[in-house]
């Protein structure tokens, strides 16, 4: 049976791969990390669309049955524009997180954090408002979070101070639920909880994305079964850097990432 | 007369343009910022070489008489490999800074700070050792400095704490001279001085690069004269982001950067 294709600007999408392995253990997965052009968060919509199309074309050559855009910047900026160009399902990370957050909030105040590109796109707000126009949404771009995670700075004085600054508008708005709108941010969960308090609900889209993909494959009758799935990892640059960071995101080491 | 070509991975090379305008006011300058693929500092040598060749080819189409590689990562990783492929002079930012530092140090202890790519290349150490094998060199990669500068975080508790951590090995080694091995770092001069003390000599390559280019053009007989030079700015993405940041690096606003 055909594999599931997953792409991200770099290494962050591995948090989604981790959930796919958990929830769909029989599926083969082809991952592409665009490490030669990472990060996407600071780039224009037009450029993010172009890169996304190129990445999908690469995955189609590997004969995938579904593409998961495991990058919030690409999901928010490119998916609406490109989804209809392809015959296979293109699944992003925005909608699953939104549904979960709308379901989770008690006081109808949701916070969104992400890269500048994701926040500027307003993709999360638009989807939340469609589901429930009464929900109050507060957003905050956190541009230093990605470099912190990639440097392995997940705790300590410096990161906590920056997090307090970034999250202040969300605290002031008394949100009870925050969507982690970037695949890197789940690694900062303990820190964000420390700043926002223990009662905050943190929505990590990866889990919900895997649930959605499972549903779609079931409906299409293309779920794999019978033998344990395999993963292949491709990158556009720096396979060693990718493999080193991979462990942090995937929770286990990667044998070898292939440069294409 | 033909213009001078300058390229950088993004906006940092404008610190060199600023010095060229100061020291060579009659020269026309064509600047290319590869903002679609920024940053170079985390990418492999092979990829940096490929990007650099593409950037030089773009500048050659604009009929430049000399190319300045105003990016330390590209200078250290690509120039040795590509210099001989081109007929016009290709000038990097490593050698001018090295000569200045070797001249400036009193205690023969020099520190180098830069991106991971620049530090890993050992380009500075090799050039210093060639000039004076007795000089003790201490290096430190400072990967968070570029995001800090691009976010406009040039002072304050957070940046000072990070700088103290990064610069500790240089302080312990009692260097009296530091080469700012990245075009972004001159904006952090006051902070670095605060951490290292007032007696530290900070070598900002931009000035020396302009001196070197002036010499080469004089020797080749291609110096411009007579009328004030013009500058043209091209980027591969995000012209607004570039123009906004440009003021910080160039010391004056840019009318319009053209996307190519």
Short mmCIF file of C-alpha atoms in Angstrom, two decimals:
data_model
loop_
_atom_site.label_atom_id
_atom_site.label_comp_id
_atom_site.label_asym_id
_atom_site.label_seq_id
_atom_site.Cartn_x
_atom_site.Cartn_y
_atom_site.Cartn_z
CA UNK A 1 0.00 0.00 0.00
CA UNK A 2 1.09 3.56 -0.59
CA UNK A 3 2.81 5.67 2.09
CA UNK A 4 1.64 8.89 3.77
CA UNK A 5 3.68 11.95 2.76
CA UNK A 6 4.61 14.57 5.34
CA UNK A 7 6.56 17.77 4.75
CA UNK A 8 7.79 20.59 6.93
CA UNK A 9 10.20 23.49 6.49
CA UNK A 10 12.64 21.60 8.69
CA UNK A 11 12.55 19.34 11.69
CA UNK A 12 9.42 20.51 13.57
CA UNK A 13 7.04 18.32 11.54
CA UNK A 14 8.53 15.29 13.27
CA UNK A 15 6.18 16.02 16.19
CA UNK A 16 3.40 15.06 13.75
CA UNK A 17 5.30 11.97 12.54
CA UNK A 18 5.60 10.87 16.16
CA UNK A 19 1.80 10.98 16.54
CA UNK A 20 1.22 9.25 13.21
CA UNK A 21 3.47 6.38 14.32
CA UNK A 22 1.52 6.16 17.60
CA UNK A 23 -1.94 6.25 16.06
CA UNK A 24 -1.31 4.60 12.68
CA UNK A 25 1.42 2.05 13.39
CA UNK A 26 0.85 0.14 10.13
CA UNK A 27 1.36 3.12 7.80
CA UNK A 28 4.56 3.83 5.90
CA UNK A 29 5.65 7.46 6.12
CA UNK A 30 7.79 9.54 3.76
CA UNK A 31 9.02 12.72 5.43
CA UNK A 32 10.57 15.66 3.63
CA UNK A 33 12.26 18.47 5.61
CA UNK A 34 13.14 21.53 3.51
CA UNK A 35 16.26 22.27 5.53
CA UNK A 36 17.94 24.17 2.69
CA UNK A 37 15.25 26.88 2.88
CA UNK A 38 14.25 26.72 6.54
CA UNK A 39 12.72 28.75 8.20
CA UNK A 40 9.45 29.54 6.40
CA UNK A 41 8.07 31.74 9.22
CA UNK A 42 9.76 34.94 8.04
CA UNK A 43 9.07 34.46 4.31
CA UNK A 44 6.33 35.91 2.10
CA UNK A 45 3.10 34.12 1.33
CA UNK A 46 4.01 33.87 -2.34
CA UNK A 47 7.34 32.20 -1.55
CA UNK A 48 5.79 29.81 1.00
CA UNK A 49 3.23 28.75 -1.64
CA UNK A 50 5.97 28.12 -4.21
CA UNK A 51 8.09 26.08 -1.77
CA UNK A 52 5.01 24.08 -0.66
CA UNK A 53 4.07 23.14 -4.22
CA UNK A 54 7.65 21.98 -4.89
CA UNK A 55 7.61 19.88 -1.72
CA UNK A 56 4.27 18.26 -2.62
CA UNK A 57 5.56 17.44 -6.11
CA UNK A 58 8.57 15.70 -4.54
CA UNK A 59 6.26 13.62 -2.30
CA UNK A 60 3.99 12.76 -5.25
CA UNK A 61 7.04 11.31 -7.01
CA UNK A 62 7.33 8.94 -4.01
CA UNK A 63 3.75 7.87 -4.81
CA UNK A 64 2.14 8.98 -1.52
CA UNK A 65 -1.60 8.57 -0.97
CA UNK A 66 -2.06 11.71 1.18
CA UNK A 67 0.08 14.75 2.02
CA UNK A 68 0.24 16.19 5.52
CA UNK A 69 1.55 19.76 5.61
CA UNK A 70 3.15 19.51 9.06
CA UNK A 71 4.20 23.16 9.14
CA UNK A 72 1.90 25.84 10.47
CA UNK A 73 3.30 28.58 8.26
CA UNK A 74 2.76 26.50 5.11
CA UNK A 75 -0.64 25.27 6.35
CA UNK A 76 -1.91 28.77 7.01
CA UNK A 77 -0.42 30.49 3.97
CA UNK A 78 -0.37 27.86 1.24
CA UNK A 79 -3.11 25.25 1.77
CA UNK A 80 -6.10 27.44 0.86
CA UNK A 81 -4.37 28.36 -2.41
CA UNK A 82 -3.10 24.95 -3.46
CA UNK A 83 -5.44 22.30 -2.02
CA UNK A 84 -7.57 22.11 -5.18
CA UNK A 85 -4.63 21.61 -7.52
CA UNK A 86 -4.04 18.05 -6.33
CA UNK A 87 -6.12 14.89 -6.53
CA UNK A 88 -4.93 13.38 -3.26
CA UNK A 89 -5.97 14.84 0.13
CA UNK A 90 -3.78 17.70 1.44
CA UNK A 91 -4.12 17.94 5.22
CA UNK A 92 -2.85 20.90 7.22
CA UNK A 93 -2.31 21.43 10.93
CA UNK A 94 -4.66 24.41 11.43
CA UNK A 95 -8.20 22.97 11.34
CA UNK A 96 -7.59 20.01 13.69
CA UNK A 97 -6.10 22.33 16.34
CA UNK A 98 -8.93 24.82 15.96
CA UNK A 99 -11.64 22.20 16.47
CA UNK A 100 -9.91 20.90 19.58
CA UNK A 101 -9.47 24.40 21.03
CA UNK A 102 -13.09 25.44 20.40
CA UNK A 103 -14.16 22.23 22.13
CA UNK A 104 -11.78 22.77 25.06
CA UNK A 105 -12.32 26.42 26.00
CA UNK A 106 -14.64 27.08 28.97
CA UNK A 107 -14.55 30.89 29.06
CA UNK A 108 -14.56 31.29 25.26
CA UNK A 109 -11.16 33.00 25.25
CA UNK A 110 -8.53 31.34 23.10
CA UNK A 111 -4.92 32.40 22.60
CA UNK A 112 -2.88 31.63 19.48
CA UNK A 113 0.92 31.67 19.36
CA UNK A 114 2.98 31.12 16.21
CA UNK A 115 5.58 32.53 13.83
CA UNK A 116 5.12 35.99 12.31
CA UNK A 117 3.88 34.44 9.06
CA UNK A 118 1.28 32.28 10.79
CA UNK A 119 -0.02 35.12 12.97
CA UNK A 120 -0.12 37.55 10.04
CA UNK A 121 -2.19 35.08 7.98
CA UNK A 122 -5.04 35.19 10.56
CA UNK A 123 -5.77 31.58 9.53
CA UNK A 124 -6.56 30.45 13.08
CA UNK A 125 -8.81 33.40 13.91
CA UNK A 126 -10.81 32.97 10.71
CA UNK A 127 -11.42 29.27 11.37
CA UNK A 128 -12.31 29.85 15.02
CA UNK A 129 -14.78 32.62 14.11
CA UNK A 130 -16.43 30.30 11.59
CA UNK A 131 -17.02 27.69 14.28
CA UNK A 132 -18.05 30.11 17.03
CA UNK A 133 -18.17 33.87 16.38
CA UNK A 134 -18.52 34.59 20.11
CA UNK A 135 -15.04 33.32 20.97
CA UNK A 136 -12.53 36.05 21.78
CA UNK A 137 -9.16 35.37 20.15
CA UNK A 138 -5.84 36.90 21.28
CA UNK A 139 -2.73 36.32 19.19
CA UNK A 140 1.02 36.65 19.80
CA UNK A 141 3.92 36.10 17.41
CA UNK A 142 6.87 34.45 19.21
CA UNK A 143 9.73 34.70 16.68
CA UNK A 144 12.50 33.75 19.14
CA UNK A 145 10.86 30.46 20.20
CA UNK A 146 12.05 28.53 17.11
CA UNK A 147 15.73 29.49 17.51
CA UNK A 148 15.47 28.69 21.25
CA UNK A 149 14.08 25.20 20.57
CA UNK A 150 16.62 24.50 17.83
CA UNK A 151 19.41 25.55 20.19
CA UNK A 152 17.98 23.28 22.88
CA UNK A 153 17.14 26.21 25.19
CA UNK A 154 13.89 24.84 26.65
CA UNK A 155 14.11 26.23 30.18
CA UNK A 156 16.02 28.71 32.32
CA UNK A 157 15.94 32.40 33.10
CA UNK A 158 16.45 33.71 29.56
CA UNK A 159 13.74 31.67 27.86
CA UNK A 160 11.30 32.26 30.73
CA UNK A 161 11.78 36.03 30.53
CA UNK A 162 11.15 36.01 26.76
CA UNK A 163 8.12 33.74 27.19
CA UNK A 164 6.67 36.06 29.85
CA UNK A 165 7.01 39.01 27.48
CA UNK A 166 5.47 37.18 24.52
CA UNK A 167 2.61 35.66 26.53
CA UNK A 168 1.65 38.79 28.47
CA UNK A 169 -1.20 39.79 26.09
CA UNK A 170 -2.65 36.27 26.42
CA UNK A 171 -2.41 36.43 30.20
CA UNK A 172 -4.00 39.89 30.25
CA UNK A 173 -6.84 38.58 28.04
CA UNK A 174 -7.38 35.72 30.52
CA UNK A 175 -7.40 33.00 27.85
CA UNK A 176 -7.99 29.50 29.24
CA UNK A 177 -6.76 27.69 26.10
CA UNK A 178 -3.72 28.26 23.89
CA UNK A 179 -3.15 26.75 20.45
CA UNK A 180 0.55 25.99 19.97
CA UNK A 181 0.56 27.22 16.39
CA UNK A 182 4.04 26.00 15.45
CA UNK A 183 5.40 22.48 15.43
CA UNK A 184 8.39 23.54 17.54
CA UNK A 185 6.32 24.80 20.45
CA UNK A 186 5.26 21.48 22.02
CA UNK A 187 8.82 21.24 23.34
CA UNK A 188 8.20 24.46 25.29
CA UNK A 189 5.01 23.14 26.96
CA UNK A 190 6.47 22.94 30.50
CA UNK A 191 7.81 26.48 30.20
CA UNK A 192 4.54 27.91 28.81
CA UNK A 193 2.64 26.17 31.60
CA UNK A 194 5.04 27.70 34.12
CA UNK A 195 4.32 31.20 32.75
CA UNK A 196 0.56 30.78 32.19
CA UNK A 197 -0.31 28.65 35.22
CA UNK A 198 -1.36 25.03 35.60
CA UNK A 199 -4.98 25.60 34.57
CA UNK A 200 -4.15 26.55 31.00
CA UNK A 201 -5.09 24.06 28.27
CA UNK A 202 -2.36 23.74 25.64
CA UNK A 203 -3.51 22.45 22.25
CA UNK A 204 -0.81 20.56 20.41
CA UNK A 205 -2.18 20.02 16.88
CA UNK A 206 -0.10 16.91 16.14
CA UNK A 207 -2.47 14.55 17.98
CA UNK A 208 -5.59 15.90 16.25
CA UNK A 209 -3.89 15.85 12.85
CA UNK A 210 -3.23 12.13 13.23
CA UNK A 211 -6.88 11.56 14.22
CA UNK A 212 -8.05 13.42 11.11
CA UNK A 213 -5.70 11.53 8.78
CA UNK A 214 -6.89 8.21 10.24
CA UNK A 215 -10.52 9.20 9.52
CA UNK A 216 -9.79 10.23 5.92
CA UNK A 217 -7.87 7.05 5.11
CA UNK A 218 -10.67 4.97 6.65
CA UNK A 219 -13.28 6.74 4.50
CA UNK A 220 -11.14 6.29 1.38
CA UNK A 221 -10.48 2.65 2.24
CA UNK A 222 -6.71 3.09 2.04
CA UNK A 223 -5.69 2.28 5.63
CA UNK A 224 -2.76 -0.10 5.87
CA UNK A 225 -2.80 -3.19 8.06
CA UNK A 226 -0.88 -6.31 8.81
CA UNK A 227 2.72 -5.19 9.21
CA UNK A 228 4.55 -2.49 11.09
CA UNK A 229 5.03 0.68 9.03
CA UNK A 230 8.40 2.07 7.98
CA UNK A 231 9.61 5.66 7.85
CA UNK A 232 11.90 7.30 5.32
CA UNK A 233 13.37 10.74 5.90
CA UNK A 234 14.52 13.12 3.17
CA UNK A 235 15.98 16.60 3.60
CA UNK A 236 17.16 19.30 1.19
CA UNK A 237 20.28 20.05 3.26
CA UNK A 238 22.25 19.19 6.38
CA UNK A 239 21.25 15.57 7.06
CA UNK A 240 23.48 15.46 10.18
CA UNK A 241 21.91 18.57 11.70
CA UNK A 242 18.49 17.08 10.99
CA UNK A 243 19.31 13.69 12.49
CA UNK A 244 20.76 15.31 15.62
CA UNK A 245 17.69 17.47 16.21
CA UNK A 246 15.30 14.68 15.19
CA UNK A 247 15.67 12.82 18.45
CA UNK A 248 14.39 15.84 20.36
CA UNK A 249 11.21 16.04 18.25
CA UNK A 250 10.55 12.40 17.47
CA UNK A 251 11.51 10.98 20.83
CA UNK A 252 13.86 8.47 19.20
CA UNK A 253 16.90 8.63 16.93
CA UNK A 254 16.76 8.49 13.13
CA UNK A 255 19.10 6.12 11.37
CA UNK A 256 19.76 8.19 8.31
CA UNK A 257 18.18 11.12 6.59
CA UNK A 258 18.85 11.24 2.87
CA UNK A 259 19.75 14.48 1.13
CA UNK A 260 17.91 15.11 -2.12
CA UNK B 1 31.37 52.88 -15.39
CA UNK B 2 30.31 49.51 -14.05
CA UNK B 3 28.83 49.05 -10.55
CA UNK B 4 30.18 47.10 -7.58
CA UNK B 5 28.14 43.98 -6.76
CA UNK B 6 27.46 43.02 -3.17
CA UNK B 7 25.53 40.00 -1.92
CA UNK B 8 24.51 38.66 1.44
CA UNK B 9 22.12 35.98 2.69
CA UNK B 10 19.82 38.77 3.84
CA UNK B 11 20.10 42.22 5.28
CA UNK B 12 23.38 42.09 7.25
CA UNK B 13 25.55 42.92 4.24
CA UNK B 14 24.16 46.43 4.33
CA UNK B 15 26.74 47.22 7.03
CA UNK B 16 29.30 46.76 4.24
CA UNK B 17 27.27 48.88 1.80
CA UNK B 18 27.22 51.65 4.40
CA UNK B 19 31.03 51.66 4.50
CA UNK B 20 31.33 51.48 0.71
CA UNK B 21 29.11 54.56 0.41
CA UNK B 22 31.30 56.34 2.99
CA UNK B 23 34.64 55.43 1.46
CA UNK B 24 33.72 55.18 -2.24
CA UNK B 25 31.01 57.81 -2.71
CA UNK B 26 31.28 57.81 -6.52
CA UNK B 27 30.66 54.10 -6.99
CA UNK B 28 27.34 52.60 -8.04
CA UNK B 29 26.34 49.58 -5.96
CA UNK B 30 24.07 46.67 -6.80
CA UNK B 31 23.02 44.76 -3.68
CA UNK B 32 21.40 41.34 -3.65
CA UNK B 33 19.91 39.93 -0.41
CA UNK B 34 18.95 36.26 -0.65
CA UNK B 35 15.99 36.69 1.71
CA UNK B 36 14.13 33.65 0.32
CA UNK B 37 16.88 31.35 1.62
CA UNK B 38 18.17 33.29 4.64
CA UNK B 39 19.85 32.32 6.98
CA UNK B 40 22.99 30.67 5.57
CA UNK B 41 24.60 30.15 9.00
CA UNK B 42 22.89 26.82 9.70
CA UNK B 43 23.30 25.36 6.20
CA UNK B 44 25.88 22.95 4.80
CA UNK B 45 29.02 24.05 3.01
CA UNK B 46 27.85 22.45 -0.23
CA UNK B 47 24.56 24.37 -0.13
CA UNK B 48 26.24 27.67 0.77
CA UNK B 49 28.57 27.23 -2.21
CA UNK B 50 25.64 26.56 -4.57
CA UNK B 51 23.68 29.58 -3.30
CA UNK B 52 26.80 31.80 -3.57
CA UNK B 53 27.43 30.83 -7.19
CA UNK B 54 23.80 31.57 -8.07
CA UNK B 55 24.03 34.98 -6.39
CA UNK B 56 27.26 35.85 -8.22
CA UNK B 57 25.69 34.85 -11.55
CA UNK B 58 22.79 37.21 -10.84
CA UNK B 59 25.21 40.06 -10.11
CA UNK B 60 27.24 39.29 -13.26
CA UNK B 61 24.03 39.75 -15.28
CA UNK B 62 23.94 43.29 -13.85
CA UNK B 63 27.42 43.74 -15.33
CA UNK B 64 29.30 44.38 -12.07
CA UNK B 65 33.07 44.92 -12.06
CA UNK B 66 33.73 43.26 -8.68
CA UNK B 67 31.72 41.11 -6.28
CA UNK B 68 31.85 41.61 -2.53
CA UNK B 69 30.61 38.59 -0.57
CA UNK B 70 29.27 40.56 2.40
CA UNK B 71 28.31 37.46 4.36
CA UNK B 72 30.74 35.76 6.69
CA UNK B 73 29.23 32.31 6.25
CA UNK B 74 29.51 32.53 2.46
CA UNK B 75 32.96 34.15 2.66
CA UNK B 76 34.34 31.41 4.88
CA UNK B 77 32.66 28.43 3.22
CA UNK B 78 32.36 29.37 -0.44
CA UNK B 79 35.09 31.81 -1.50
CA UNK B 80 38.05 29.41 -1.40
CA UNK B 81 36.09 27.01 -3.64
CA UNK B 82 34.68 29.48 -6.15
CA UNK B 83 37.09 32.43 -6.42
CA UNK B 84 38.95 30.96 -9.39
CA UNK B 85 35.82 30.32 -11.43
CA UNK B 86 35.28 34.01 -12.14
CA UNK B 87 37.27 36.60 -14.04
CA UNK B 88 36.29 39.56 -11.88
CA UNK B 89 37.62 39.96 -8.31
CA UNK B 90 35.58 38.18 -5.60
CA UNK B 91 36.20 39.86 -2.23
CA UNK B 92 35.13 38.32 1.06
CA UNK B 93 34.90 39.72 4.58
CA UNK B 94 37.34 37.33 6.31
CA UNK B 95 40.82 38.46 5.26
CA UNK B 96 40.35 42.20 5.85
CA UNK B 97 39.10 41.56 9.40
CA UNK B 98 41.94 39.14 10.10
CA UNK B 99 44.65 41.61 9.03
CA UNK B 100 43.12 44.33 11.19
CA UNK B 101 42.86 42.02 14.22
CA UNK B 102 46.41 40.73 13.94
CA UNK B 103 47.56 44.37 13.74
CA UNK B 104 45.41 45.41 16.72
CA UNK B 105 46.10 42.71 19.32
CA UNK B 106 48.63 43.55 22.02
CA UNK B 107 48.62 40.32 24.01
CA UNK B 108 48.35 38.07 20.93
CA UNK B 109 45.01 36.66 22.05
CA UNK B 110 42.19 37.08 19.56
CA UNK B 111 38.57 35.99 19.92
CA UNK B 112 36.29 35.15 16.99
CA UNK B 113 32.50 35.14 17.19
CA UNK B 114 30.20 34.09 14.35
CA UNK B 115 27.45 31.73 13.21
CA UNK B 116 27.86 27.98 13.59
CA UNK B 117 28.82 27.67 9.91
CA UNK B 118 31.51 30.34 10.13
CA UNK B 119 33.01 28.95 13.33
CA UNK B 120 32.94 25.38 12.01
CA UNK B 121 34.79 26.43 8.85
CA UNK B 122 37.85 27.56 10.92
CA UNK B 123 38.42 30.16 8.17
CA UNK B 124 39.46 32.89 10.60
CA UNK B 125 41.80 30.70 12.63
CA UNK B 126 43.57 29.43 9.50
CA UNK B 127 44.15 32.95 8.17
CA UNK B 128 45.33 34.25 11.54
CA UNK B 129 47.76 31.33 11.96
CA UNK B 130 49.18 32.04 8.50
CA UNK B 131 49.93 35.64 9.47
CA UNK B 132 51.20 34.88 12.98
CA UNK B 133 51.34 31.30 14.27
CA UNK B 134 51.97 32.54 17.82
CA UNK B 135 48.56 34.14 18.21
CA UNK B 136 46.16 32.23 20.47
CA UNK B 137 42.67 32.10 18.98
CA UNK B 138 39.48 31.42 20.96
CA UNK B 139 36.20 30.95 19.10
CA UNK B 140 32.52 31.05 20.06
CA UNK B 141 29.45 30.39 17.95
CA UNK B 142 26.63 32.78 18.88
CA UNK B 143 23.59 31.37 17.03
CA UNK B 144 20.99 33.48 18.87
CA UNK B 145 22.64 36.83 18.03
CA UNK B 146 21.19 36.98 14.49
CA UNK B 147 17.56 36.42 15.60
CA UNK B 148 18.09 38.97 18.39
CA UNK B 149 19.35 41.63 15.98
CA UNK B 150 16.61 40.93 13.44
CA UNK B 151 14.02 41.25 16.20
CA UNK B 152 15.61 44.53 17.30
CA UNK B 153 16.67 43.12 20.68
CA UNK B 154 19.99 44.96 21.03
CA UNK B 155 20.07 45.51 24.79
CA UNK B 156 18.37 44.48 28.01
CA UNK B 157 18.56 41.68 30.52
CA UNK B 158 17.83 38.79 28.14
CA UNK B 159 20.36 39.66 25.47
CA UNK B 160 23.01 40.52 28.07
CA UNK B 161 22.60 37.16 29.80
CA UNK B 162 22.94 35.30 26.50
CA UNK B 163 25.96 37.41 25.51
CA UNK B 164 27.65 36.70 28.87
CA UNK B 165 27.18 32.96 28.30
CA UNK B 166 28.46 33.03 24.74
CA UNK B 167 31.43 35.29 25.48
CA UNK B 168 32.60 33.52 28.66
CA UNK B 169 35.27 31.41 26.88
CA UNK B 170 36.68 34.60 25.31
CA UNK B 171 36.72 36.35 28.68
CA UNK B 172 38.39 33.34 30.33
CA UNK B 173 41.01 33.31 27.55
CA UNK B 174 41.69 37.02 28.24
CA UNK B 175 41.45 38.05 24.57
CA UNK B 176 42.07 41.76 23.97
CA UNK B 177 40.59 41.78 20.45
CA UNK B 178 37.41 40.25 19.05
CA UNK B 179 36.55 39.86 15.38
CA UNK B 180 32.81 40.35 14.86
CA UNK B 181 32.57 37.49 12.38
CA UNK B 182 29.01 38.16 11.23
CA UNK B 183 27.59 41.23 9.54
CA UNK B 184 24.78 41.44 12.12
CA UNK B 185 27.08 41.76 15.11
CA UNK B 186 28.21 45.39 14.74
CA UNK B 187 24.74 46.33 16.02
CA UNK B 188 25.57 44.51 19.26
CA UNK B 189 28.85 46.40 19.80
CA UNK B 190 27.65 48.37 22.88
CA UNK B 191 26.35 45.18 24.47
CA UNK B 192 29.54 43.19 23.74
CA UNK B 193 31.61 46.03 25.14
CA UNK B 194 29.43 46.02 28.28
CA UNK B 195 30.11 42.29 28.76
CA UNK B 196 33.81 42.31 27.79
CA UNK B 197 34.85 45.64 29.29
CA UNK B 198 35.88 48.94 27.73
CA UNK B 199 39.42 47.85 26.86
CA UNK B 200 38.34 45.27 24.31
CA UNK B 201 39.02 46.05 20.65
CA UNK B 202 36.10 45.08 18.42
CA UNK B 203 36.97 44.47 14.76
CA UNK B 204 34.11 45.25 12.43
CA UNK B 205 35.18 43.91 9.03
CA UNK B 206 33.00 46.28 6.99
CA UNK B 207 35.47 49.20 7.22
CA UNK B 208 38.45 47.08 6.18
CA UNK B 209 36.52 45.48 3.33
CA UNK B 210 35.82 48.90 1.85
CA UNK B 211 39.52 49.82 2.16
CA UNK B 212 40.48 46.62 0.32
CA UNK B 213 37.93 47.15 -2.47
CA UNK B 214 39.17 50.70 -2.97
CA UNK B 215 42.74 49.42 -3.35
CA UNK B 216 41.77 46.76 -5.88
CA UNK B 217 39.74 49.14 -8.03
CA UNK B 218 42.60 51.64 -7.94
CA UNK B 219 45.06 48.99 -9.11
CA UNK B 220 42.69 47.86 -11.86
CA UNK B 221 42.03 51.46 -12.89
CA UNK B 222 38.28 51.08 -12.57
CA UNK B 223 37.51 53.58 -9.81
CA UNK B 224 34.55 55.83 -10.58
CA UNK B 225 34.70 59.59 -10.27
CA UNK B 226 32.76 62.70 -11.00
CA UNK B 227 29.23 62.03 -9.86
CA UNK B 228 27.61 60.66 -6.73
CA UNK B 229 27.04 56.90 -6.88
CA UNK B 230 23.63 55.24 -6.83
CA UNK B 231 22.48 52.09 -5.07
CA UNK B 232 20.05 49.47 -6.25
CA UNK B 233 18.69 46.80 -3.93
CA UNK B 234 17.39 43.40 -5.03
CA UNK B 235 16.01 40.63 -2.82
CA UNK B 236 14.72 37.12 -3.47
CA UNK B 237 11.77 37.58 -1.07
CA UNK B 238 10.03 39.91 1.35
CA UNK B 239 11.02 43.36 0.04
CA UNK B 240 9.01 45.07 2.84
CA UNK B 241 10.74 43.12 5.60
CA UNK B 242 14.08 43.96 3.98
CA UNK B 243 13.31 47.67 3.65
CA UNK B 244 12.12 47.87 7.26
CA UNK B 245 15.26 46.23 8.62
CA UNK B 246 17.52 48.08 6.17
CA UNK B 247 17.37 51.34 8.09
CA UNK B 248 18.85 49.64 11.15
CA UNK B 249 21.87 48.35 9.20
CA UNK B 250 22.40 51.10 6.65
CA UNK B 251 21.66 54.03 8.92
CA UNK B 252 19.17 55.43 6.44
CA UNK B 253 15.96 54.22 4.78
CA UNK B 254 15.81 52.44 1.42
CA UNK B 255 13.32 53.69 -1.12
CA UNK B 256 12.47 50.38 -2.66
CA UNK B 257 13.95 46.94 -2.81
CA UNK B 258 13.00 44.98 -5.90
CA UNK B 259 12.03 41.33 -5.72
CA UNK B 260 13.66 39.11 -8.35
#
